[in-house]
CSV table of C-alpha atoms in Angstrom, one decimal:
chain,number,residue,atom,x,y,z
A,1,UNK,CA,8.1,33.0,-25.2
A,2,UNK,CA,6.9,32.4,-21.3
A,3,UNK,CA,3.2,32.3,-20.8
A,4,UNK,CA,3.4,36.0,-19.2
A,5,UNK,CA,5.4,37.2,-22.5
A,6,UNK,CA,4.1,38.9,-25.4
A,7,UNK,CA,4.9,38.7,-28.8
A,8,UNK,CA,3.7,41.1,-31.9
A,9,UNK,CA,0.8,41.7,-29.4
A,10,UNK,CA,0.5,37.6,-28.4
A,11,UNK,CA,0.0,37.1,-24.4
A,12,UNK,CA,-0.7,33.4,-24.6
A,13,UNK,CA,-1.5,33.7,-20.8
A,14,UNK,CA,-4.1,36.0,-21.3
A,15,UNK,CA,-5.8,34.4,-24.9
A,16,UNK,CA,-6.2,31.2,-22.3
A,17,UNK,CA,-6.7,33.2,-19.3
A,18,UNK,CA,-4.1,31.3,-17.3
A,19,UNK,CA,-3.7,33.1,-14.4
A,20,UNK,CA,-0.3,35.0,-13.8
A,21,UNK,CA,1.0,33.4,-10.6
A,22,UNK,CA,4.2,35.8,-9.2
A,23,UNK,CA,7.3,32.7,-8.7
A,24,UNK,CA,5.5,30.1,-10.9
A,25,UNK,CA,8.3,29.6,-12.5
A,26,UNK,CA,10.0,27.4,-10.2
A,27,UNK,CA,7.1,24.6,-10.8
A,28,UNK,CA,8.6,24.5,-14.2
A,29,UNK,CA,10.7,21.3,-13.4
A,30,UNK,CA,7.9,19.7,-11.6
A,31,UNK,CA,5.6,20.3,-14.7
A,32,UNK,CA,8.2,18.9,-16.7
A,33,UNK,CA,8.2,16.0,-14.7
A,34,UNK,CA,4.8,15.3,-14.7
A,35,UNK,CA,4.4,15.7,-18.0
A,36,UNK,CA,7.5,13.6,-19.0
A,37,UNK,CA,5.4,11.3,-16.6
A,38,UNK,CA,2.0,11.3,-18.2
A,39,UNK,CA,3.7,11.1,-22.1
A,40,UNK,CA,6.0,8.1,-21.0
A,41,UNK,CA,3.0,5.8,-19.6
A,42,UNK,CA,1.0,6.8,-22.8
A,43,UNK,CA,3.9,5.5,-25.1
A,44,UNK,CA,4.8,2.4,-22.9
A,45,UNK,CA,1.0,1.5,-23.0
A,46,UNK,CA,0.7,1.7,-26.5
A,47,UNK,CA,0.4,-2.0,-28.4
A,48,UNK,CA,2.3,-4.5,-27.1
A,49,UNK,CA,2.0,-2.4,-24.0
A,50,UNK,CA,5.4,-2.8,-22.0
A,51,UNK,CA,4.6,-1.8,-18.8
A,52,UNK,CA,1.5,-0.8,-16.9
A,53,UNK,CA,1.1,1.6,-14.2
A,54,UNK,CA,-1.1,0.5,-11.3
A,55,UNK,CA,-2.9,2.3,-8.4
A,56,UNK,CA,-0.1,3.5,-7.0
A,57,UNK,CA,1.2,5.1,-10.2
A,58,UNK,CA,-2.1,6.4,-11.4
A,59,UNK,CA,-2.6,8.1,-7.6
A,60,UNK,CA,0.5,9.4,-7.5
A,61,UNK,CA,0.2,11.1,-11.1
A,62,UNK,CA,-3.2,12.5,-10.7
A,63,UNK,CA,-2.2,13.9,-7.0
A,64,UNK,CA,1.2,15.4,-8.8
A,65,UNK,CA,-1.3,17.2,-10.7
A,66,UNK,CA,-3.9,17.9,-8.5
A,67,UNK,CA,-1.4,19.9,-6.5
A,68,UNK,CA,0.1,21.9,-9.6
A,69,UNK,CA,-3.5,22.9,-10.4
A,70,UNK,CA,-3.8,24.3,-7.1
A,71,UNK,CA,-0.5,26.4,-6.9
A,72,UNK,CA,-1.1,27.8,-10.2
A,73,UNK,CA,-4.8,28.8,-9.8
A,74,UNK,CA,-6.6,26.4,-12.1
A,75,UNK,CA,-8.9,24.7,-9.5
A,76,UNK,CA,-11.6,24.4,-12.0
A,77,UNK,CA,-9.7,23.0,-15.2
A,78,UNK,CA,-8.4,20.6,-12.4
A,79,UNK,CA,-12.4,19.7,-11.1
A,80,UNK,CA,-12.9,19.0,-15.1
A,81,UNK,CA,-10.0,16.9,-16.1
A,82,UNK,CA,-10.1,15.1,-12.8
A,83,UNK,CA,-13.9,14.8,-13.2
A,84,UNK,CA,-13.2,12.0,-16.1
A,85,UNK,CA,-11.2,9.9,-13.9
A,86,UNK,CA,-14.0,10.4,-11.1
A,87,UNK,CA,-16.6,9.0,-13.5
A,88,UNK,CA,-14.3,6.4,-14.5
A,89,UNK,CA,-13.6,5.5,-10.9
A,90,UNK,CA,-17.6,5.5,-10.4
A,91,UNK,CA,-17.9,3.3,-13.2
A,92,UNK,CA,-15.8,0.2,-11.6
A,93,UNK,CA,-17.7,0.9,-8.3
A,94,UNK,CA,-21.2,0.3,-10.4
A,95,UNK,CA,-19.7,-2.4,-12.2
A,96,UNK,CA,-18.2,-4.4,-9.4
A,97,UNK,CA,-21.6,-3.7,-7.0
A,98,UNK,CA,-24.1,-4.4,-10.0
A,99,UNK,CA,-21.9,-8.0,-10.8
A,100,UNK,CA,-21.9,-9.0,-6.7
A,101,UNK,CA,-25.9,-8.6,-6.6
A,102,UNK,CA,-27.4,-8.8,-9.5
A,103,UNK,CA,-24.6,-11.3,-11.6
A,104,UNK,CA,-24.9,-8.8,-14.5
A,105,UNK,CA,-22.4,-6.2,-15.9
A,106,UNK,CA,-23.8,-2.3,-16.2
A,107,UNK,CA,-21.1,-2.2,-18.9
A,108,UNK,CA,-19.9,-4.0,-22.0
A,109,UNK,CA,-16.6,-3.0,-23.3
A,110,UNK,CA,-16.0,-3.4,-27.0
A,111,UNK,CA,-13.7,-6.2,-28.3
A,112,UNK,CA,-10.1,-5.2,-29.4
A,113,UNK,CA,-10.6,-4.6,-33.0
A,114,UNK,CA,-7.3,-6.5,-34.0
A,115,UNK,CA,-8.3,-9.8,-33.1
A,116,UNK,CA,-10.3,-10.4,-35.9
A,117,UNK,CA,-13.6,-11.9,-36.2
A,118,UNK,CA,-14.8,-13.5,-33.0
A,119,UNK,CA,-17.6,-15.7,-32.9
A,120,UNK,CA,-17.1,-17.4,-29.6
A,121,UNK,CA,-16.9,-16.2,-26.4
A,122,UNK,CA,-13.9,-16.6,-24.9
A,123,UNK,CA,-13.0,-19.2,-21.5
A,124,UNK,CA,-9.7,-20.3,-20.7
A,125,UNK,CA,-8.2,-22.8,-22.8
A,126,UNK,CA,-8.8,-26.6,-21.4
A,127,UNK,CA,-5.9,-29.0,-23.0
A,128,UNK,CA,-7.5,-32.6,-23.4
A,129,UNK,CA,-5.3,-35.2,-22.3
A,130,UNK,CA,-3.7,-36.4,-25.7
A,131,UNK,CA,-2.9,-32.7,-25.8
A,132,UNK,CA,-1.3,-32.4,-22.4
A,133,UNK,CA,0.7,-35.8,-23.8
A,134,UNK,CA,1.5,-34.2,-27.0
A,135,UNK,CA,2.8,-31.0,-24.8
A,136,UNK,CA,5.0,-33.4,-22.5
A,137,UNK,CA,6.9,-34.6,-25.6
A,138,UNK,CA,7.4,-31.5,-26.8
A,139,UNK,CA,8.9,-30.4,-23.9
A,140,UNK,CA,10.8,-33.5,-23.3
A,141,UNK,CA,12.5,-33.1,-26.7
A,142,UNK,CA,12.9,-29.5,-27.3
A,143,UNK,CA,15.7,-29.8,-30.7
A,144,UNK,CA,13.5,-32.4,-32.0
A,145,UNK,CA,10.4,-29.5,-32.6
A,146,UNK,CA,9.7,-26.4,-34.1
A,147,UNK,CA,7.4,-24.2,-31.7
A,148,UNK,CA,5.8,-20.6,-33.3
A,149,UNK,CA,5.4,-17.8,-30.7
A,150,UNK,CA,3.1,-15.0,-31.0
A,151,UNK,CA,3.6,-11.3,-29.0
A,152,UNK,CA,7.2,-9.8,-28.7
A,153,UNK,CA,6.5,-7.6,-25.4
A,154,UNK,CA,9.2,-8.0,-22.6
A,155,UNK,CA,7.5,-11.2,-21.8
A,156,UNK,CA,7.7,-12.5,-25.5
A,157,UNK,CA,11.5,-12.0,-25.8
A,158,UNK,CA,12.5,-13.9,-22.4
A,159,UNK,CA,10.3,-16.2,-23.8
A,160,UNK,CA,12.0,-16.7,-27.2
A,161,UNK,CA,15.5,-16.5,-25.5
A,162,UNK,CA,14.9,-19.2,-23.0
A,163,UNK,CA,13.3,-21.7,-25.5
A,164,UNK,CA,16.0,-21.0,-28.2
A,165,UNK,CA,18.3,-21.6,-25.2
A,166,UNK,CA,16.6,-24.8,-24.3
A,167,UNK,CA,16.6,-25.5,-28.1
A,168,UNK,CA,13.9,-25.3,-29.8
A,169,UNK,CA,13.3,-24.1,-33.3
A,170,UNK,CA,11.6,-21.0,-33.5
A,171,UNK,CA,8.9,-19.2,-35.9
A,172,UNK,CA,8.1,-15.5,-34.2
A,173,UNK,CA,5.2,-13.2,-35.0
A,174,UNK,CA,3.6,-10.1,-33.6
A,175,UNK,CA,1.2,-7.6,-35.0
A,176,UNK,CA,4.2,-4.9,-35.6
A,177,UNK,CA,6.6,-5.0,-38.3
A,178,UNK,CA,9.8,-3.4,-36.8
A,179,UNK,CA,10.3,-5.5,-34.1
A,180,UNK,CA,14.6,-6.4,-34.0
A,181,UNK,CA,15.5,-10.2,-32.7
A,182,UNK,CA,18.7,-9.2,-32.0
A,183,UNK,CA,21.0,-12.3,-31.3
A,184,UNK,CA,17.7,-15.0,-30.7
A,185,UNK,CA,17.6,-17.6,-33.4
A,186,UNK,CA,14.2,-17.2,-34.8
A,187,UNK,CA,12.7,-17.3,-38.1
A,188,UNK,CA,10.2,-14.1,-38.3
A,189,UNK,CA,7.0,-14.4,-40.3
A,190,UNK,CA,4.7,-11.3,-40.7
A,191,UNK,CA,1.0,-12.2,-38.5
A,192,UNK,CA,-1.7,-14.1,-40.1
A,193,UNK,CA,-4.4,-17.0,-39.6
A,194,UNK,CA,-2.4,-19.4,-40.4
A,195,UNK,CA,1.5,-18.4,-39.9
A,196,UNK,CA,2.6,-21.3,-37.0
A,197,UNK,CA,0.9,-24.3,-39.8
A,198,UNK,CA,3.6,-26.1,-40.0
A,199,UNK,CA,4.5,-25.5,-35.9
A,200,UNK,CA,4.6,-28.5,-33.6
A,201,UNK,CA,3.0,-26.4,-30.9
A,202,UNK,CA,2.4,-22.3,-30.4
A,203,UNK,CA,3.4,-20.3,-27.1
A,204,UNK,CA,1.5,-17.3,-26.6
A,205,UNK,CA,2.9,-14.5,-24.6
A,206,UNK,CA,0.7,-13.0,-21.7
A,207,UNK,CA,-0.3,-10.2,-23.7
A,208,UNK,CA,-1.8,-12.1,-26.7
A,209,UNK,CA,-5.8,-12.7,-26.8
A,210,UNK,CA,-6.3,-16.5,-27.5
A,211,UNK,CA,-9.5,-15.5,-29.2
A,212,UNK,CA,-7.4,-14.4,-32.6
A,213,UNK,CA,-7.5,-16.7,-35.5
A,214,UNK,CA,-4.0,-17.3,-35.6
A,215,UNK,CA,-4.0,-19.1,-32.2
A,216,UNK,CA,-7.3,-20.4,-32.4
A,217,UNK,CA,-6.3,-22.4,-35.6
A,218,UNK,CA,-3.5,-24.1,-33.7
A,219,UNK,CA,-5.7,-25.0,-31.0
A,220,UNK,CA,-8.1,-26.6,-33.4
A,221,UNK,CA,-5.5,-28.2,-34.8
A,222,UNK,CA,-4.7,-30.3,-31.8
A,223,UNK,CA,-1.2,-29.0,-31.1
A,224,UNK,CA,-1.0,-27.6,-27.9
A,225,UNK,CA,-1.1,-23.6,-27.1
A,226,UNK,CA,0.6,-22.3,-23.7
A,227,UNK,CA,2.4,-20.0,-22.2
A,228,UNK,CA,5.4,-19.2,-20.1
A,229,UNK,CA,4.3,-21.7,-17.2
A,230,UNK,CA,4.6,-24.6,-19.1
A,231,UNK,CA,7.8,-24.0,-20.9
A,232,UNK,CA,9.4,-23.2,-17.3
A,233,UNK,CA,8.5,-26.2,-16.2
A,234,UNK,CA,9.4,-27.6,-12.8
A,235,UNK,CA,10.0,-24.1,-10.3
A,236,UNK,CA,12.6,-23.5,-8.3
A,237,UNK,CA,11.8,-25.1,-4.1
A,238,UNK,CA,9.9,-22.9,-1.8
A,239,UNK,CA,7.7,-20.6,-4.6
A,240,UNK,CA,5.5,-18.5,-3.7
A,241,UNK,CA,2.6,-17.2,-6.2
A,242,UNK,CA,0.4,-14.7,-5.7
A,243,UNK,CA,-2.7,-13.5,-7.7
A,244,UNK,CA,-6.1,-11.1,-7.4
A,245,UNK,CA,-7.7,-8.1,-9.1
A,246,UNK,CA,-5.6,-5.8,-6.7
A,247,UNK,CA,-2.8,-5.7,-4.2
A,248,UNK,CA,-0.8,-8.5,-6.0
A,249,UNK,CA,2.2,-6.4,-6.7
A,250,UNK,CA,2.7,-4.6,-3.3
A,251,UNK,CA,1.7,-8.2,-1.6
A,252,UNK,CA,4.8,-9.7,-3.8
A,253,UNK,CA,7.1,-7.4,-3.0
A,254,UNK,CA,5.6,-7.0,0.5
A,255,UNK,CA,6.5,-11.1,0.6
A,256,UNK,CA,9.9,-10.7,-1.0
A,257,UNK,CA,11.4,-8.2,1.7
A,258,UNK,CA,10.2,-9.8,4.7
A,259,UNK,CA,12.0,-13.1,2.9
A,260,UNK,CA,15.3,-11.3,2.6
A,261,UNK,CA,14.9,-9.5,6.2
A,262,UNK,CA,14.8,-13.4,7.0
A,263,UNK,CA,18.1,-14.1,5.3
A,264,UNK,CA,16.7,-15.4,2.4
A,265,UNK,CA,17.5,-14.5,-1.3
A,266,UNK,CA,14.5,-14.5,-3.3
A,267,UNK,CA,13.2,-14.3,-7.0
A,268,UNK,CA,11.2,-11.5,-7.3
A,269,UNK,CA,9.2,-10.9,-10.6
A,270,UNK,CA,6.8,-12.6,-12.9
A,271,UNK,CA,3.9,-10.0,-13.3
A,272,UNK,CA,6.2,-7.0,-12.2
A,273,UNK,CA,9.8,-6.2,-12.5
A,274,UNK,CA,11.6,-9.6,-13.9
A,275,UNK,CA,9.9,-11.7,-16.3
A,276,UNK,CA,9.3,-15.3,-15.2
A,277,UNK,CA,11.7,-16.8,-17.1
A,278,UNK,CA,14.6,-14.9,-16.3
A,279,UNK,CA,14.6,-16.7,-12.8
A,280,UNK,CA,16.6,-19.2,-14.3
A,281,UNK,CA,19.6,-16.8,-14.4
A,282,UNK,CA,19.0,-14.9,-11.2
A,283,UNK,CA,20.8,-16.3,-8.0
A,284,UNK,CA,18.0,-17.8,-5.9
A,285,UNK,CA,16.8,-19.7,-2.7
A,286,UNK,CA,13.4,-19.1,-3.6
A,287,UNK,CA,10.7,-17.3,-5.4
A,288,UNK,CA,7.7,-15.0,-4.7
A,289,UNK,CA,6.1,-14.7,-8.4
A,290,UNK,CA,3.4,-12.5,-9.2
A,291,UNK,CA,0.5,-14.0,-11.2
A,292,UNK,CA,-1.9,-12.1,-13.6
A,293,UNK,CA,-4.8,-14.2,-15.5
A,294,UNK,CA,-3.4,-14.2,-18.9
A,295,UNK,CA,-0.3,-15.7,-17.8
A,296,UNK,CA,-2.6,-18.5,-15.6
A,297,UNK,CA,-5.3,-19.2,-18.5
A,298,UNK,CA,-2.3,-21.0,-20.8
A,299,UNK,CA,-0.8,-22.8,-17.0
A,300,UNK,CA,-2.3,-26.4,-17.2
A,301,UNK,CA,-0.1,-28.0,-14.8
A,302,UNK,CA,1.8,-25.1,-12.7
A,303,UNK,CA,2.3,-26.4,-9.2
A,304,UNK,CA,3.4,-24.1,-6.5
A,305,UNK,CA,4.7,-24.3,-2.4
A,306,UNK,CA,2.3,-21.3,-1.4
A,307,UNK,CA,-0.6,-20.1,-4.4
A,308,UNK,CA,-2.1,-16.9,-2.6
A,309,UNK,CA,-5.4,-15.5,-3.9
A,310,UNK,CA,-6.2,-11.7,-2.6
A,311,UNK,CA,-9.6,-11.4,-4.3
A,312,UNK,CA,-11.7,-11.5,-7.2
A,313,UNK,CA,-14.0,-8.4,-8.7
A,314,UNK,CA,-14.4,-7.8,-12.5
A,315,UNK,CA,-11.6,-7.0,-14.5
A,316,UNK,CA,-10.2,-7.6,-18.2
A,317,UNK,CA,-13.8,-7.0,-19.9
A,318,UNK,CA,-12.1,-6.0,-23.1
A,319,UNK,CA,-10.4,-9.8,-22.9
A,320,UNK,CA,-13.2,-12.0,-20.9
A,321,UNK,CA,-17.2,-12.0,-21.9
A,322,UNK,CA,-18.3,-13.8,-18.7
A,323,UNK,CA,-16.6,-13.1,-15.7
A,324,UNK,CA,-16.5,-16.5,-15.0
A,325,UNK,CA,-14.1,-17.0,-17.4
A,326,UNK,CA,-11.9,-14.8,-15.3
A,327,UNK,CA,-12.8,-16.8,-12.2
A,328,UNK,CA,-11.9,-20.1,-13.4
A,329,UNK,CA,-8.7,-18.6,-15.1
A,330,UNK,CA,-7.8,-17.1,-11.5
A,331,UNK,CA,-8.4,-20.3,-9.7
A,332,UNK,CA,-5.8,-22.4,-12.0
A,333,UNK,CA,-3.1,-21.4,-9.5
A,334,UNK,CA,-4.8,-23.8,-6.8
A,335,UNK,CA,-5.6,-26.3,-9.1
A,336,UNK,CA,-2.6,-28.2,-9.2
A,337,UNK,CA,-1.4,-28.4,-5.4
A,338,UNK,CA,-0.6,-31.3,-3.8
A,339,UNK,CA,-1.0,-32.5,-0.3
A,340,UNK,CA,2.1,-30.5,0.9
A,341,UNK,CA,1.6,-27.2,-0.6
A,342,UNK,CA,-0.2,-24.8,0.8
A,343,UNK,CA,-3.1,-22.0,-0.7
A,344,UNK,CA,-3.7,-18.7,1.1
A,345,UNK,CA,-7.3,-17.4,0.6
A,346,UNK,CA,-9.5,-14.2,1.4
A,347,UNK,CA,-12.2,-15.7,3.8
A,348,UNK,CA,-14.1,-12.2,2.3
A,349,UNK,CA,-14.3,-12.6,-0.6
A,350,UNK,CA,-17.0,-14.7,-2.0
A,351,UNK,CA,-16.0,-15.7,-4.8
A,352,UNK,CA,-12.7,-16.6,-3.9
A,353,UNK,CA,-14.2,-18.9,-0.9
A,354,UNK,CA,-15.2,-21.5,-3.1
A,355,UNK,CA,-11.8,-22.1,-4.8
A,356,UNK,CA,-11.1,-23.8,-1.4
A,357,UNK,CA,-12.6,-26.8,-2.7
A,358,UNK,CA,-11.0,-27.0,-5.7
A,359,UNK,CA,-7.3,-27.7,-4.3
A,360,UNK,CA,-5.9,-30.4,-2.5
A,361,UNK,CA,-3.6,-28.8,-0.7
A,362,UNK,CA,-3.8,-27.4,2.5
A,363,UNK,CA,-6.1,-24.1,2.9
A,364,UNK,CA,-5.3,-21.4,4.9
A,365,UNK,CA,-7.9,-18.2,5.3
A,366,UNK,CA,-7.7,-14.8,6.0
A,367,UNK,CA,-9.9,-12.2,6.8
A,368,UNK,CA,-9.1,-8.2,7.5
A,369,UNK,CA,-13.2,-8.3,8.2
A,370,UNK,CA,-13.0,-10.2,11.2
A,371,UNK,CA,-15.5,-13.2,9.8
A,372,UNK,CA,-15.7,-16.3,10.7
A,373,UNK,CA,-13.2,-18.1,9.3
A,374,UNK,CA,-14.2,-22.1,7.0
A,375,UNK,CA,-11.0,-23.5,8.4
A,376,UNK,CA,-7.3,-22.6,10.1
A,377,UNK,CA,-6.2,-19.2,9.3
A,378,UNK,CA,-5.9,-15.5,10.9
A,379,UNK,CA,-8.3,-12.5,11.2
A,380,UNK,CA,-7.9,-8.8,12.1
A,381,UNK,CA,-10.2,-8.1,14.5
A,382,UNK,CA,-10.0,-5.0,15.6
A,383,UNK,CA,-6.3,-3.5,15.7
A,384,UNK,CA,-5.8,-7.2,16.8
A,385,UNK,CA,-4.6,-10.6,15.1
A,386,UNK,CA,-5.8,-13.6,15.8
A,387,UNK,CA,-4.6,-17.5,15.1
A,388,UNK,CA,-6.7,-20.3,14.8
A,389,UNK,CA,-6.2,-23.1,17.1
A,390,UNK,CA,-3.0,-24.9,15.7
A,391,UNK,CA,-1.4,-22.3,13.9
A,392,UNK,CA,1.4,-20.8,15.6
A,393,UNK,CA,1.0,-17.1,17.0
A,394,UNK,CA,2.9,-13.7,15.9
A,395,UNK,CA,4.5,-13.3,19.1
A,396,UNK,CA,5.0,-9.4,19.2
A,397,UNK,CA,3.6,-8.4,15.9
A,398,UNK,CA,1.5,-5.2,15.8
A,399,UNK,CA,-0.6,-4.4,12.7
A,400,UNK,CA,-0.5,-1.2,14.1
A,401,UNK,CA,3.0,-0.7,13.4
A,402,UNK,CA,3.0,-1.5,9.6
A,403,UNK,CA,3.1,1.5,7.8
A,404,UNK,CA,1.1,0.7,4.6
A,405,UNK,CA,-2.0,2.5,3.3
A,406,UNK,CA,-5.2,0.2,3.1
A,407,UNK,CA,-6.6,-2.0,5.7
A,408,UNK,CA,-5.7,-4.9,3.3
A,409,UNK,CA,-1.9,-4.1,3.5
């Protein structure tokens, strides 16, 4: 029946007084789509989540259904379910403002109840050196070990598909059961403390919190735990990589089409769209990758042309006690630079200023704020940019004339 219908004396519109609205009807594929919308990020989201919807998504979901509420006459169900994502919103803002003067959190998330008992607090895993050595044979002689992996996401598989390629032997694990391998050679073991024992080393994919007690008894074993950086090893010439709390994915694609306008043909993925390691089999000149914190806290020795960082405010709470721990994990992708690469900063951002002196690379700042600037770089002032002595100017470039919401874009 249709919610203006009855049935054996039924009117569902009127038992939940939903207004009858003459030509509703025709929002009926629009509904549809927004609620195929809303059920698809729920399922993708779900344990090992797949894919995750950012700002843009989120905005463009909650204004799809902002508008419905409005057509159909349900302005105050609207103000309600909208209210939790209002408080939610609020929360962050607390959160973020409470960290920047006070150093405290308002808020402690809990722990994700499947990584068993946790005693320590988590910071980003530190290799010593015999364990960067042990790594580097590994990787030297990949038919000669056995390596375990742990999380089967979209990240996992490339991961077990390049290093069966490259030839290692393989022991896979996640927390589901009816995962399918498909053609990858790979023994599968079901997930417990001590399921990669007899492993010369574990990789971990993004996803996977080095807290649980099956990576943590690798790590204490001495055999090296990382992730998708490492096993890539050396990257392609001219890579770009680009990290922060926000505006990494629009700044990566953002970076990818002005490369191609430019003639270029770029790698585009890591974080978004194509996992890291398939940019082995994409046709390439060079690479703009986008870097989240999981996928830098098991990097050790990732070296990049151009490491970018947007900013820094607190984020991951479920996955990082202090927030230094999400600091420190952010700055890794400066870490490793040498003389001749280069690492793009916010000049705004306090606690991304400091990561400037933890690079040896050249430092380049910007600032949308118009601050003074620690070094070379460019500032919006105004509607205008401006250079720093030495750098060379954007002849004919207008901010005005990019069409991007946010003063950061």
């Amino acid at each position: 029946f249709s919610a203006d219908g009855t049935w054996a004396d039924f009117n569902l519109a009127r038992d939940l007084n939903i207004p009858f609205v003459d030509g509703g009807s025709e929002l009926a594929v629009v509904r549809a789509a927004i609620a195929g919308a809303g059920i698809g990020f729920l399922w993708f989201n779900t344990f090992p989540a797949t894919v995750f919807m950012g700002d843009v998504g989120s905005l463009s979901l909650g204004g799809g259904l902002g508008m419905i509420a409005v057509l159909t006459k349900n302005e105050f169900l609207s103000a309600i379910v909208h209210g939790v994502f209002l408080v939610e919103a609020l929360s962050v803002i607390a959160q973020v403002t409470s960290y920047k003067l006070f150093r405290k959190r308002v808020f402690h998330h809990a722990r994700s109840l499947w990584i068993g008992d946790v005693e320590t607090q988590m910071t980003p895993l530190t290799p010593s050196a015999s364990m960067l050595a042990r790594l580097k044979a590994i990787l030297d002689a990949p038919s000669e070990h056995r390596l375990g992996l742990l999380g089967l996401g979209l990240a996992g598989r490339a991961m077990a598909t390049f290093a069966a390629r490259r030839g290692f032997k393989l022991v896979v694990s996640d927390r589901r059961e009816d995962i399918e391998l498909g053609a990858t050679p790979a023994v599968w073991r079901g997930l417990r403390d001590d399921v990669f024992g007899d492993g010369d080393g574990l990789l971990v994919s993004p996803g996977v919190d080095p807290r649980q007690p099956a990576v943590r008894s690798v790590w204490e074993s001495g055999k090296p735990v990382f992730g998708e950086l490492e096993l890539i090893g050396e990257l392609s010439p001219r890579t770009i990589a680009i990290t922060g709390t926000n505006g990494k994915s629009t700044t990566t694609e953002w970076a990818g089409h002005l490369l191609r306008s430019h003639g270029s043909s770029p790698f585009v993925g890591g974080n978004l769209g194509l996992p890291l390691l398939a940019l082995p089999d994409y046709p390439h000149d060079c690479a703009v990758i986008e870097l989240s914190s999981f996928q830098l806290e098991t990097s050790y020795q990732a070296r990049f042309d151009v490491a970018v960082v947007l900013n820094v405010s607190p984020d991951h709470a479920e996955r990082y006690e202090r927030f230094d721990d999400y600091i420190a994990a952010k700055a890794r992708i400066v870490e490793h630079l040498g003389p001749s690469d280069t690492a793009i900063l916010n000049a705004d951002d306090d606690l991304v200023r400091p990561m400037g002196a933890r690079t040896e690379g050249r430092v380049l700042w910007f600032s949308t704020r118009g601050r003074p600037l620690p070094g070379e770089g460019v500032t919006l002032e105004g509607g205008t940019l401006r250079t720093s002595p030495g750098l060379r100017e954007l002849r004919g470039f207008a901010p005005k004339n990019v069409f991007m919401p946010g003063r950061h874009n």
